[in-house]
Amino acid sequence: MEISQNSEKIDRKFALPVDSEHKATEFRLFSLANPHMRAFHLSWISFFSCFVSTFAAPPLLPIIRDNLNLTATDIGNAGIAAVSGAVFARVAMGTACDLFGPRLASSALILLTAPAVFLTAIANSPAAFLMVRFFTGFSLATFVSTQFWMSSMFSPAVVGTANGLSGGWGNLGGGATQLIMPLVYSLIHSHIGSTQFTAWRIAFFIPAFCQTLSAFAIFFLGQDMPDGNYVRLENSGEKHKDSFSQVFYHAITNYRGWILALTYGYCFGVELTIDNIIAQYFYDRFNVNLHTAGVIAASFGLANLFSRPGGGVLSDVVARRFGMRGRLWTLWVVQMIGGLLCLLLGKVGSLTASIAVMLVFSVFVQAACGLTFGVVPFVSRRSLGVISGMTGGGGNVGAVLTQVIFFRGSRYSTEEGITLMGVMIMCCSLPILFIYFPQWGGLFFGPTKGSTEQDYYLSEWSTAEKEQGFHKMSVKFAENSKTERGRKGASAPIISDSENPSAVL
């Protein structure tokens, strides 16, 4: 009775119901309740602004191309630069989140990359244009802090939904910028009277300002965890200050993180590639005007309003009945269908059919992104940030490789590149078949007898660390993640064969 009363007292600190880690067990989209829903809205808005900044150039490329005398190779290199900068930045961001918290890590990166957006306005050569796109692309690493933050605020039952919505609505920036930048450019050029080559430069001040504003909002209004910021929790002894070496080691030695990085490279990586090429593809192949090409391209990115969040929600829904195995099966099926649709997109030759296939393709490829981050929070509790960074970085690596191989220079036409990209999606989805959690199972095999959630998550801590109580948060997470057994296994407790958890295999 006493425990129940204490639990109720703790719960009253929050507007949403919470679990033993004080993570919200419900997701209320239209709430601004602090800290859970406030963190959600701050995370997706800031990520949205970074996405707009990173992809502000593609919809204006026909104008920028003429102003800076860009060749097809220059444009391809700049597109690659925009996504390659975030490869290592995402891994670094994951580590920073583990060590310093998502609030400080995110706001610092957004502020550090904002000057590159402002400097785009004075780019006067292909090399300068490439450099500003490269450094602006670092801001895409805020995706990692977004997913880490949501995984720190929401319980396993709704974490897929929270991750899907925050990531998906942030990714909306890739579609919104296709509408925003041509509109801003048009207003400056037509209504203010600036020349074409001046108007596109002035237009970049809008995303730069919004990005800067979002950084200050996160820093002053955000909170790292339900119980407070990292500094206060570490100073009070409520949270163990972890070491970089241990956090990094337990991430890179977990093969599940590498597989998810590969597969994410061919869902989110493909999405980044499409963001870079699709407006110019419709402009050049079907001879539509700049505004129409921008609207068509925007429709791909704007599908993130529901497609990526839908993937996250679907992940949580199937997990309630089928557990982690349901999450993995759904991810594999959806990503394979996305690959088939991408292949088809490169084959159709009419404008109407291309738009229709592109829209359906966008739903599946973006849903696969949401489904991926329905699995990521369960790969590691101790190294969640680095695992998130590895997976997110994999998305950028996939985008870089795809653009280098298929869309750089004139070796392949754009439609041939899109077809081959579909083949790559299907091939890189196959390793999902090998993901196996001993306590829950995988696609084809059930859980290992006697293996528990505590066995899995406590294996990341040494005996000495456990004696000092550093593993307590992992114990709580293990208890709360029993929902991943699915409906059939949730009511059947599994007794471990050993008190000392075995190594994670």
Coordinates of C-alpha atoms in Angstrom, one line a residue:
M1 CA 0.0 0.0 0.0
E2 CA 2.8 2.3 0.9
I3 CA 4.6 1.7 -2.4
S4 CA 1.4 2.5 -4.3
Q5 CA 1.0 5.8 -2.5
N6 CA 4.6 6.8 -3.1
S7 CA 4.2 5.9 -6.8
E8 CA 1.1 8.1 -7.0
K9 CA 2.9 11.0 -5.4
I10 CA 5.7 10.6 -8.0
D11 CA 3.2 10.4 -10.9
R12 CA 1.5 13.7 -9.8
K13 CA 4.7 15.6 -10.8
F14 CA 3.8 14.9 -14.4
A15 CA 0.8 15.8 -16.6
L16 CA 1.0 12.4 -18.3
P17 CA 1.0 8.9 -16.7
V18 CA 4.5 7.6 -16.4
D19 CA 6.4 4.3 -15.7
S20 CA 9.1 3.6 -13.2
E21 CA 11.7 5.6 -15.2
H22 CA 9.1 8.5 -15.3
K23 CA 8.8 8.0 -19.1
A24 CA 5.4 8.9 -20.4
T25 CA 3.2 5.8 -21.1
E26 CA 0.8 7.9 -23.2
F27 CA 1.4 10.2 -26.2
R28 CA -0.9 13.2 -26.3
L29 CA -0.1 15.0 -29.6
F30 CA -1.9 18.3 -28.8
S31 CA -0.5 18.7 -25.4
L32 CA 2.4 21.0 -24.5
A33 CA 2.9 19.4 -21.0
N34 CA 6.4 19.7 -19.6
P35 CA 8.7 17.9 -19.9
H36 CA 7.5 15.1 -22.2
M37 CA 5.3 16.8 -24.8
R38 CA 7.3 20.0 -24.7
A39 CA 10.4 18.0 -25.6
F40 CA 8.5 16.4 -28.4
H41 CA 7.5 19.7 -30.0
L42 CA 10.9 21.3 -29.5
S43 CA 12.6 18.4 -31.1
W44 CA 10.5 18.1 -34.3
I45 CA 10.4 21.9 -34.8
S46 CA 14.2 22.3 -34.5
F47 CA 14.8 19.3 -36.7
F48 CA 12.3 20.7 -39.2
S49 CA 14.2 24.0 -39.4
C50 CA 17.5 22.1 -40.0
F51 CA 16.0 20.1 -42.8
V52 CA 14.7 23.3 -44.4
S53 CA 18.1 24.8 -44.2
T54 CA 20.0 21.8 -45.6
F55 CA 17.7 21.4 -48.6
A56 CA 16.9 25.0 -49.2
A57 CA 19.2 25.0 -52.3
P58 CA 17.8 22.2 -54.5
P59 CA 14.5 23.9 -55.4
L60 CA 16.4 27.0 -56.4
L61 CA 19.1 25.1 -58.3
P62 CA 18.1 26.3 -61.8
I63 CA 18.7 29.9 -60.7
I64 CA 21.8 29.1 -58.6
R65 CA 23.2 27.0 -61.4
D66 CA 23.1 29.9 -63.8
N67 CA 24.5 32.4 -61.3
L68 CA 27.5 30.3 -60.2
N69 CA 28.0 28.5 -63.5
L70 CA 27.5 25.1 -61.9
T71 CA 28.1 22.0 -64.0
A72 CA 26.2 18.7 -63.5
T73 CA 29.2 17.4 -61.6
D74 CA 29.3 20.5 -59.4
I75 CA 25.6 20.0 -58.5
G76 CA 26.1 16.3 -57.8
N77 CA 29.1 17.0 -55.6
A78 CA 27.2 19.7 -53.6
G79 CA 24.3 17.3 -53.1
I80 CA 26.7 14.7 -51.8
A81 CA 28.4 17.2 -49.6
A82 CA 25.1 18.2 -48.0
V83 CA 24.5 14.7 -46.7
S84 CA 28.1 13.5 -46.2
G85 CA 28.8 16.1 -43.5
A86 CA 26.3 14.5 -41.2
V87 CA 27.8 11.0 -41.4
F88 CA 30.3 11.4 -38.6
A89 CA 28.3 14.3 -37.0
R90 CA 25.5 11.9 -36.3
V91 CA 27.8 9.4 -34.5
A92 CA 29.4 12.3 -32.6
M93 CA 25.9 13.6 -31.7
G94 CA 24.9 10.2 -30.4
T95 CA 27.9 10.1 -28.1
A96 CA 27.3 13.7 -27.0
C97 CA 23.7 12.8 -26.1
D98 CA 24.9 9.9 -24.0
L99 CA 27.5 12.0 -22.2
F100 CA 26.0 15.5 -22.0
G101 CA 22.3 15.2 -22.8
P102 CA 20.2 15.9 -25.9
R103 CA 19.3 19.5 -24.9
L104 CA 22.9 20.8 -24.8
A105 CA 24.1 18.7 -27.7
S106 CA 21.2 19.7 -30.0
S107 CA 21.2 23.4 -29.3
A108 CA 25.0 23.6 -29.7
L109 CA 25.0 21.9 -33.1
I110 CA 22.2 24.0 -34.4
L111 CA 23.9 27.2 -33.4
L112 CA 27.3 26.1 -34.8
T113 CA 25.8 25.3 -38.2
A114 CA 23.5 28.3 -38.6
P115 CA 26.4 30.6 -39.8
A116 CA 26.9 28.3 -42.8
V117 CA 23.2 28.9 -43.9
F118 CA 23.8 32.7 -43.6
L119 CA 27.0 32.4 -45.6
T120 CA 25.2 30.7 -48.5
A121 CA 24.1 34.2 -49.4
I122 CA 27.6 35.2 -50.4
A123 CA 28.8 32.0 -52.1
N124 CA 30.4 33.1 -55.4
S125 CA 31.9 29.9 -56.8
P126 CA 31.2 26.2 -57.1
A127 CA 33.7 25.5 -54.4
A128 CA 32.1 28.0 -52.0
F129 CA 28.6 26.6 -52.7
L130 CA 29.9 23.1 -52.0
M131 CA 31.4 24.1 -48.7
V132 CA 28.4 25.9 -47.3
R133 CA 26.2 22.9 -48.2
F134 CA 28.7 20.6 -46.6
F135 CA 28.7 22.5 -43.3
T136 CA 24.9 23.2 -43.3
G137 CA 24.4 19.4 -43.7
F138 CA 26.0 18.9 -40.2
S139 CA 22.7 20.2 -38.8
L140 CA 21.0 17.0 -39.9
A141 CA 22.7 15.3 -37.0
T142 CA 19.9 16.8 -34.8
F143 CA 17.9 13.9 -36.0
V144 CA 19.9 11.7 -33.5
S145 CA 19.2 14.0 -30.6
T146 CA 15.6 14.1 -31.6
Q147 CA 15.3 10.3 -31.5
F148 CA 17.4 10.0 -28.3
W149 CA 15.3 12.6 -26.6
M150 CA 12.1 10.9 -27.4
S151 CA 13.5 7.5 -26.3
S152 CA 14.4 9.2 -23.0
M153 CA 10.9 10.7 -22.5
F154 CA 8.5 8.0 -23.7
S155 CA 8.1 4.4 -22.5
P156 CA 8.5 1.3 -24.8
A157 CA 4.8 1.1 -25.4
V158 CA 4.7 4.5 -27.3
V159 CA 8.3 5.1 -28.1
G160 CA 7.8 4.1 -31.8
T161 CA 5.0 6.6 -32.1
A162 CA 7.1 9.4 -30.5
N163 CA 10.1 8.7 -32.6
G164 CA 8.1 8.3 -35.8
L165 CA 6.2 11.6 -35.3
S166 CA 9.2 13.7 -34.2
G167 CA 11.4 12.3 -37.0
G168 CA 8.6 12.4 -39.6
W169 CA 7.5 15.9 -38.9
G170 CA 11.1 17.0 -38.8
N171 CA 11.6 15.4 -42.2
L172 CA 8.7 17.4 -43.5
G173 CA 11.2 20.2 -43.8
G174 CA 12.6 18.4 -46.9
G175 CA 9.2 18.8 -48.6
A176 CA 8.3 22.1 -47.1
T177 CA 11.5 23.7 -48.3
Q178 CA 10.5 22.8 -51.9
L179 CA 7.5 25.1 -51.4
I180 CA 9.0 27.7 -49.0
M181 CA 12.1 28.6 -50.9
P182 CA 10.5 29.2 -54.4
L183 CA 7.8 31.2 -52.6
V184 CA 10.3 33.4 -50.7
Y185 CA 12.4 33.8 -53.8
S186 CA 9.3 34.8 -55.8
L187 CA 8.3 37.4 -53.3
I188 CA 11.7 38.9 -53.1
H189 CA 12.2 38.9 -56.9
S190 CA 8.7 39.9 -58.0
H191 CA 7.4 42.1 -55.2
I192 CA 10.5 43.7 -53.8
G193 CA 12.2 44.0 -57.2
S194 CA 15.5 42.3 -56.6
T195 CA 17.2 40.6 -59.6
Q196 CA 17.2 36.8 -59.9
F197 CA 20.7 36.5 -58.7
T198 CA 20.2 38.7 -55.7
A199 CA 16.8 37.3 -54.7
W200 CA 18.0 33.7 -54.2
R201 CA 20.8 35.0 -51.9
I202 CA 18.4 37.0 -49.7
A203 CA 16.0 34.1 -49.5
F204 CA 18.6 32.1 -47.4
F205 CA 18.3 34.5 -44.5
I206 CA 14.8 33.1 -43.7
P207 CA 15.9 29.4 -42.9
A208 CA 19.0 30.7 -41.2
F209 CA 17.0 32.9 -38.8
C210 CA 14.5 30.1 -38.0
Q211 CA 17.3 27.6 -37.3
T212 CA 19.0 30.0 -34.9
L213 CA 15.7 30.7 -33.1
S214 CA 15.1 27.0 -32.6
A215 CA 18.5 26.5 -31.0
F216 CA 17.7 29.1 -28.3
A217 CA 14.2 27.6 -27.8
I218 CA 15.7 24.1 -27.0
F219 CA 18.4 25.5 -24.7
F220 CA 16.1 27.7 -22.6
L221 CA 12.8 25.6 -22.7
G222 CA 14.0 22.0 -23.0
Q223 CA 14.9 19.4 -20.4
D224 CA 17.1 16.3 -21.0
M225 CA 15.1 13.7 -19.0
P226 CA 11.8 13.6 -17.2
D227 CA 13.5 14.2 -13.8
G228 CA 15.8 17.1 -15.0
N229 CA 18.9 18.0 -16.9
Y230 CA 22.0 15.8 -17.0
V231 CA 24.1 18.2 -14.9
R232 CA 21.7 18.3 -12.0
L233 CA 21.0 14.6 -12.1
E234 CA 24.7 13.7 -12.1
N235 CA 25.5 16.2 -9.3
S236 CA 22.7 14.8 -7.2
G237 CA 23.8 11.2 -7.8
E238 CA 20.6 10.2 -9.4
K239 CA 22.4 9.5 -12.7
H240 CA 25.8 7.9 -13.2
K241 CA 28.2 10.0 -15.3
D242 CA 29.2 7.4 -17.9
S243 CA 32.6 7.1 -19.6
F244 CA 33.0 7.5 -23.4
S245 CA 35.0 4.3 -23.8
Q246 CA 32.3 2.1 -22.3
V247 CA 29.5 3.8 -24.0
F248 CA 31.3 3.5 -27.4
Y249 CA 32.4 0.0 -26.8
H250 CA 29.0 -1.5 -26.1
A251 CA 27.6 0.3 -29.2
I252 CA 30.1 -0.9 -31.7
T253 CA 30.2 -4.5 -30.5
N254 CA 26.4 -4.9 -30.9
Y255 CA 25.9 -6.2 -34.4
R256 CA 22.2 -5.2 -34.4
G257 CA 23.2 -1.5 -34.5
W258 CA 25.3 -2.2 -37.6
I259 CA 22.5 -4.0 -39.4
L260 CA 20.1 -1.2 -38.6
A261 CA 22.6 1.3 -39.9
L262 CA 22.8 -0.5 -43.2
T263 CA 19.1 -0.9 -43.7
Y264 CA 18.5 2.7 -42.6
G265 CA 21.0 3.7 -45.3
Y266 CA 18.5 2.5 -47.8
C267 CA 15.3 4.0 -46.4
F268 CA 16.3 7.4 -45.0
G269 CA 19.4 7.5 -47.3
V270 CA 17.1 7.1 -50.3
E271 CA 14.8 9.8 -48.9
L272 CA 17.7 12.2 -48.7
T273 CA 18.7 11.3 -52.3
I274 CA 15.2 11.9 -53.6
D275 CA 15.2 15.3 -51.8
N276 CA 18.3 16.3 -53.7
I277 CA 17.3 15.0 -57.2
I278 CA 13.6 14.9 -57.6
A279 CA 12.8 18.6 -58.4
Q280 CA 15.5 18.7 -61.1
Y281 CA 14.4 15.3 -62.4
F282 CA 10.8 16.4 -63.1
Y283 CA 12.1 19.8 -64.4
D284 CA 14.5 18.2 -66.9
R285 CA 12.7 15.0 -67.9
F286 CA 9.1 16.2 -68.2
N287 CA 9.8 19.9 -69.0
V288 CA 7.6 21.3 -66.2
N289 CA 8.3 24.8 -64.9
L290 CA 10.3 25.5 -61.7
H291 CA 7.2 26.0 -59.5
T292 CA 5.5 22.8 -60.7
A293 CA 8.7 20.8 -60.2
G294 CA 8.9 22.2 -56.7
V295 CA 5.3 21.3 -55.9
I296 CA 5.8 17.7 -57.1
A297 CA 9.0 17.4 -55.2
A298 CA 7.4 18.8 -52.1
S299 CA 4.7 16.2 -52.2
F300 CA 7.3 13.5 -51.6
G301 CA 8.7 15.2 -48.5
L302 CA 5.3 16.3 -47.2
A303 CA 4.2 12.7 -47.0
N304 CA 6.2 12.6 -43.8
L305 CA 3.2 14.3 -42.2
F306 CA 1.7 10.8 -41.9
S307 CA 4.0 8.2 -43.4
R308 CA 7.0 8.1 -41.1
P309 CA 4.7 8.7 -38.0
G310 CA 2.5 5.9 -39.4
G311 CA 5.5 3.6 -39.4
G312 CA 6.2 4.4 -35.8
V313 CA 2.6 3.9 -34.8
L314 CA 2.4 0.6 -36.8
S315 CA 5.6 -0.6 -35.0
D316 CA 4.0 0.0 -31.6
V317 CA 0.6 -1.6 -32.7
V318 CA 2.1 -4.8 -34.0
A319 CA 4.4 -5.0 -30.9
R320 CA 1.4 -5.1 -28.6
R321 CA 0.4 -8.4 -30.1
F322 CA 3.6 -9.8 -31.6
G323 CA 6.3 -8.1 -29.6
M324 CA 9.7 -7.4 -31.1
R325 CA 9.3 -10.1 -33.7
G326 CA 6.3 -8.1 -35.0
R327 CA 8.3 -4.9 -35.2
L328 CA 11.1 -6.7 -37.3
W329 CA 8.7 -8.5 -39.7
T330 CA 6.8 -5.3 -40.4
L331 CA 10.1 -3.3 -41.0
W332 CA 11.3 -5.9 -43.5
V333 CA 8.1 -6.2 -45.5
V334 CA 7.5 -2.5 -45.7
Q335 CA 11.1 -1.8 -46.8
M336 CA 11.0 -4.5 -49.5
I337 CA 7.8 -3.0 -50.9
G338 CA 9.5 0.4 -50.9
G339 CA 12.4 -1.0 -53.0
L340 CA 10.0 -2.5 -55.6
L341 CA 8.2 0.9 -55.9
C342 CA 11.5 2.7 -56.3
L343 CA 12.4 0.4 -59.1
L344 CA 9.0 1.0 -60.8
L345 CA 9.5 4.8 -60.4
G346 CA 12.5 4.7 -62.7
K347 CA 10.7 2.6 -65.3
V348 CA 7.5 4.6 -65.8
G349 CA 7.7 7.2 -68.5
S350 CA 4.6 9.5 -68.1
L351 CA 4.3 12.5 -65.8
T352 CA 1.1 11.3 -64.2
A353 CA 2.3 7.8 -63.6
S354 CA 5.6 9.0 -62.2
I355 CA 3.8 11.3 -59.7
A356 CA 1.5 8.5 -58.7
V357 CA 4.3 6.0 -58.1
M358 CA 6.4 8.5 -56.4
L359 CA 3.6 9.3 -53.9
V360 CA 3.1 5.6 -53.0
F361 CA 6.8 5.0 -52.9
S362 CA 7.2 8.0 -50.5
V363 CA 4.7 6.4 -48.0
F364 CA 6.6 3.1 -47.9
V365 CA 10.2 4.4 -47.8
Q366 CA 9.3 6.9 -45.0
A367 CA 7.3 4.4 -43.1
A368 CA 10.3 2.1 -43.1
C369 CA 12.3 5.0 -41.4
G370 CA 9.7 5.1 -38.6
L371 CA 9.7 1.4 -38.3
T372 CA 13.5 1.3 -37.9
F373 CA 13.4 3.7 -35.0
G374 CA 10.7 1.5 -33.4
V375 CA 13.5 -1.1 -33.0
V376 CA 16.5 1.1 -32.3
P377 CA 15.6 2.1 -28.7
F378 CA 15.7 -1.6 -27.6
V379 CA 19.2 -2.4 -29.1
S380 CA 21.1 -0.9 -26.1
R381 CA 20.1 1.0 -23.0
R382 CA 23.6 2.1 -22.0
S383 CA 24.7 3.1 -25.5
L384 CA 21.3 4.4 -26.8
G385 CA 22.8 7.6 -28.2
V386 CA 25.7 6.0 -30.1
I387 CA 23.4 3.3 -31.5
S388 CA 21.0 6.1 -32.6
G389 CA 23.9 7.9 -34.1
M390 CA 25.3 4.9 -35.9
T391 CA 21.8 4.2 -37.4
G392 CA 21.3 7.8 -38.4
G393 CA 24.8 8.1 -39.8
G394 CA 24.0 5.0 -41.8
G395 CA 21.2 6.9 -43.5
N396 CA 23.7 9.6 -44.6
V397 CA 26.2 7.0 -45.8
G398 CA 23.5 5.4 -47.9
A399 CA 22.6 8.8 -49.4
V400 CA 26.3 9.6 -50.2
L401 CA 27.0 6.2 -51.7
T402 CA 23.8 6.2 -53.8
Q403 CA 24.5 9.7 -55.1
V404 CA 28.1 8.9 -55.9
I405 CA 27.3 5.7 -57.7
F406 CA 24.1 6.5 -59.5
F407 CA 23.6 10.3 -59.7
R408 CA 27.1 11.8 -60.1
G409 CA 28.2 12.7 -63.6
S410 CA 26.7 11.1 -66.6
R411 CA 27.3 7.4 -66.3
Y412 CA 23.6 6.8 -65.6
S413 CA 20.6 8.8 -66.5
T414 CA 18.5 9.9 -63.6
E415 CA 15.7 7.4 -64.3
E416 CA 18.3 4.5 -64.5
G417 CA 19.8 5.6 -61.2
I418 CA 16.4 5.5 -59.6
T419 CA 15.7 2.0 -60.9
L420 CA 19.1 0.7 -59.6
M421 CA 18.5 2.5 -56.3
G422 CA 15.3 0.3 -55.9
V423 CA 17.4 -2.8 -56.4
M424 CA 19.8 -1.6 -53.7
I425 CA 16.9 -1.0 -51.2
M426 CA 15.8 -4.6 -51.6
C427 CA 19.3 -6.1 -51.3
C428 CA 20.1 -4.0 -48.2
S429 CA 16.9 -5.0 -46.5
L430 CA 17.9 -8.7 -46.4
P431 CA 20.2 -8.4 -43.3
I432 CA 17.1 -7.6 -41.1
L433 CA 16.6 -11.4 -41.3
F434 CA 19.6 -11.9 -39.1
I435 CA 18.6 -9.5 -36.2
Y436 CA 17.9 -11.7 -33.1
F437 CA 17.2 -10.7 -29.5
P438 CA 17.8 -13.7 -27.2
Q439 CA 15.0 -12.5 -24.9
W440 CA 12.4 -11.9 -27.7
G441 CA 13.6 -13.8 -30.8
G442 CA 13.9 -12.7 -34.4
L443 CA 12.1 -13.1 -37.7
F444 CA 12.2 -16.9 -37.9
F445 CA 13.2 -18.1 -34.4
G446 CA 11.6 -17.5 -31.0
P447 CA 13.4 -16.4 -27.8
T448 CA 16.2 -18.4 -26.2
K449 CA 14.9 -20.4 -23.3
G450 CA 15.7 -18.8 -20.0
S451 CA 16.9 -15.5 -21.4
T452 CA 15.4 -12.4 -19.9
E453 CA 15.4 -8.7 -20.4
Q454 CA 17.7 -8.2 -17.4
D455 CA 20.2 -10.7 -18.9
Y456 CA 20.4 -8.6 -22.0
Y457 CA 20.6 -5.1 -20.7
L458 CA 22.6 -5.8 -17.5
S459 CA 25.3 -7.5 -19.6
E460 CA 26.4 -4.0 -20.6
W461 CA 27.6 -3.4 -17.0
S462 CA 30.6 -4.9 -15.2
T463 CA 30.3 -6.6 -11.8
A464 CA 32.1 -3.6 -10.2
E465 CA 29.7 -1.1 -11.9
K466 CA 26.7 -3.1 -10.7
E467 CA 28.1 -3.2 -7.1
Q468 CA 28.1 0.7 -7.2
G469 CA 24.5 0.8 -8.5
F470 CA 25.3 2.3 -11.9
H471 CA 23.0 -0.2 -13.6
K472 CA 19.8 0.8 -11.9
M473 CA 18.3 2.7 -14.9
S474 CA 19.0 -0.4 -17.0
V475 CA 17.1 -2.6 -14.5
K476 CA 14.1 -0.3 -14.8
F477 CA 14.3 -0.2 -18.6
A478 CA 14.5 -4.0 -18.7
E479 CA 11.4 -4.3 -16.6
N480 CA 9.5 -1.8 -18.7
S481 CA 10.6 -3.5 -22.0
K482 CA 8.9 -6.8 -21.1
T483 CA 6.1 -5.6 -23.3
E484 CA 8.3 -6.6 -26.3
R485 CA 7.5 -10.2 -25.5
G486 CA 4.1 -9.6 -27.2
R487 CA 0.7 -10.5 -25.9
K488 CA 1.4 -14.2 -25.7
G489 CA 4.6 -13.9 -23.7
A490 CA 3.8 -10.8 -21.6
S491 CA 2.0 -12.8 -18.9
A492 CA 4.6 -15.6 -18.8
P493 CA 7.6 -14.6 -16.7
I494 CA 10.9 -16.1 -17.8
I495 CA 13.3 -17.2 -15.1
S496 CA 17.0 -16.7 -15.9
D497 CA 19.3 -19.7 -15.6
S498 CA 21.9 -17.5 -14.0
E499 CA 22.1 -14.5 -11.8
N500 CA 25.0 -13.1 -13.8
P501 CA 23.8 -12.0 -17.2
S502 CA 25.7 -13.5 -20.1
A503 CA 27.3 -11.4 -22.7
V504 CA 25.0 -10.0 -25.4
L505 CA 25.5 -12.1 -28.6

